[in-house]
Coordinates of C-alpha atoms in Angstrom, one line a residue:
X1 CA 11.5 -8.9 -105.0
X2 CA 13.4 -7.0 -107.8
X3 CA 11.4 -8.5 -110.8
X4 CA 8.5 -7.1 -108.6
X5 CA 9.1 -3.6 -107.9
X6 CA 10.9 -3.8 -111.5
X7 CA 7.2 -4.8 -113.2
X8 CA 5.4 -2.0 -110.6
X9 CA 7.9 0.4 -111.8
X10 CA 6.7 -0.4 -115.5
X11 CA 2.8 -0.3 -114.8
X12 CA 3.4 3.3 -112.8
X13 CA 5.4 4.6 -116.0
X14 CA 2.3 3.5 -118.0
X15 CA 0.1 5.2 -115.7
X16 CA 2.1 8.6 -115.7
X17 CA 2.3 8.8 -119.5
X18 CA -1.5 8.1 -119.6
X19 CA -2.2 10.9 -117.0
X20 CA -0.4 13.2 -118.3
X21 CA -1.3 12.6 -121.8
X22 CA -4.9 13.3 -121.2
X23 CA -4.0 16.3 -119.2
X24 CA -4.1 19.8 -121.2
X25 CA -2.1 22.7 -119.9
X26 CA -4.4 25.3 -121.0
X27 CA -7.4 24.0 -119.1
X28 CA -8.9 21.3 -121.7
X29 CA -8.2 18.1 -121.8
X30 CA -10.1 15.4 -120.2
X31 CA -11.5 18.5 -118.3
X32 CA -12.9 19.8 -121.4
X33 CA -15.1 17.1 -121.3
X34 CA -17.1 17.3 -118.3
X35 CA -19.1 20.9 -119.4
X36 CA -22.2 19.9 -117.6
X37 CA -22.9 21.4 -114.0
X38 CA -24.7 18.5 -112.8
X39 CA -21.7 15.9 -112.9
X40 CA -20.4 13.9 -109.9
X41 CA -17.1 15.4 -111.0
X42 CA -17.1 18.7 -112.2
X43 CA -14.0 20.5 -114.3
X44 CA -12.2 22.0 -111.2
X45 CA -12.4 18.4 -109.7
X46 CA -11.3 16.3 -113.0
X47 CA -8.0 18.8 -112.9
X48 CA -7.6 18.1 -109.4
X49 CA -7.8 14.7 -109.5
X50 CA -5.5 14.5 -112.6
X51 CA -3.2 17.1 -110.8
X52 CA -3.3 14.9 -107.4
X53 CA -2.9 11.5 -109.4
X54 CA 0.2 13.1 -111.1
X55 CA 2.2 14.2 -108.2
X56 CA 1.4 10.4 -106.7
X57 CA 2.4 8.7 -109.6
X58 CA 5.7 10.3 -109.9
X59 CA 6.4 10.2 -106.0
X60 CA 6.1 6.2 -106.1
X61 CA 8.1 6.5 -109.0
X62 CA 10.9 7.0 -107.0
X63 CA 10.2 5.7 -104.7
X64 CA 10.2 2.1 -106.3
X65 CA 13.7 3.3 -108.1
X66 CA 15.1 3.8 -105.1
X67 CA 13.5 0.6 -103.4
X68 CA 14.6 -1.1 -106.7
X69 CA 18.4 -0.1 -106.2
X70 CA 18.1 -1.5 -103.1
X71 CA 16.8 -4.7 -103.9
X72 CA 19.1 -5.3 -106.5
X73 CA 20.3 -9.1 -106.2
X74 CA 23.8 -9.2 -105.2
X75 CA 25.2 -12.5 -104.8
X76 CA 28.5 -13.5 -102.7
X77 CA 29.2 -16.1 -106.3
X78 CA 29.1 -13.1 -109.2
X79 CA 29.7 -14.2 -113.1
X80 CA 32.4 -13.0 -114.3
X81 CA 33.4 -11.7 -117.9
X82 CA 35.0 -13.6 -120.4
X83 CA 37.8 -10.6 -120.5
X84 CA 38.4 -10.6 -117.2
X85 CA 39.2 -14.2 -116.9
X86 CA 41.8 -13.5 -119.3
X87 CA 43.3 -10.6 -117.2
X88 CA 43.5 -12.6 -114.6
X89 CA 44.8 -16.0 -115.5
X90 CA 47.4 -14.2 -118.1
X91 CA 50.8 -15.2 -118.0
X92 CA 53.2 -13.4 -116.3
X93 CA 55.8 -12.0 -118.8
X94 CA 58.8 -12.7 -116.4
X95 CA 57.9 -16.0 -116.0
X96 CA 58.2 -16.8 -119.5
X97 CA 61.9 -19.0 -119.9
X98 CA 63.8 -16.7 -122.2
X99 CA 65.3 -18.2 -124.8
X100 CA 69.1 -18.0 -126.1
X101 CA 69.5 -15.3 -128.3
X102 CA 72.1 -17.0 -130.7
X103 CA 72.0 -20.8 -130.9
X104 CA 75.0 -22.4 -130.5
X105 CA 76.9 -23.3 -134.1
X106 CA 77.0 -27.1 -134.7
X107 CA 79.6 -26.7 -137.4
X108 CA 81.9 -24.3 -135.3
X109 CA 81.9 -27.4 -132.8
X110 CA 82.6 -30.0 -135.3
X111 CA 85.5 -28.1 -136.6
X112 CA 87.2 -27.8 -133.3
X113 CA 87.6 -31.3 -133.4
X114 CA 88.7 -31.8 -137.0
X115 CA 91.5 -29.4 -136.1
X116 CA 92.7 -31.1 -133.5
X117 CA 93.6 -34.3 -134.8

């Protein structure tokens, strides 16, 4: 359903940028174009049209954008990112077995017991 309004979302992007392209602010245009009066489509009707086709366009354009938020696949089992498997299996620093700071001296031990005797 995503990959669908995602593709009609594409073609209606297409369309718009077409539309409006051939649409001239001043008047001309693909209006300019149809001079003749005996047309199925005069100039005031070309404008309309382009004018109408606009507005439509961009309304389902957002509508499909919000319809595409919507559809957005959201699955109970998401990927997750290398980095935040590391944050969560990291090692707990106070779980680490601390070390002794000074080892204890072999030859103070050994010395002991040459004394003794």
């Amino acid at each position: 359903m995503y990959l669908l309004i995602t593709v009609l979302v594409l073609i209606i992007c297409v369309l718009l940028i077409l539309i409006v392209l051939v649409q001239n602010s001043k008047g001309g245009g693909l209006a300019a174009n149809f001079q003749g009066s005996t047309q199925i489509m005069g100039v005031r009707r070309t404008t309309d049209f382009l004018e109408k086709s606009t507005w439509t366009m961009a309304v389902a354009l957002m509508l499909l954008s919000i319809f595409g938020s919507i559809a957005i696949p959201r699955g109970e089992k998401e990927e997750k990112s290398v980095i935040e498997d590391q944050i969560q299996n990291v090692i707990d620093p106070n779980a680490i077995p601390t070390f002794p700071v000074n080892p204890p001296d072999e030859d103070a031990g050994g010395e002991n017991e040459s004394q003794t005797e």
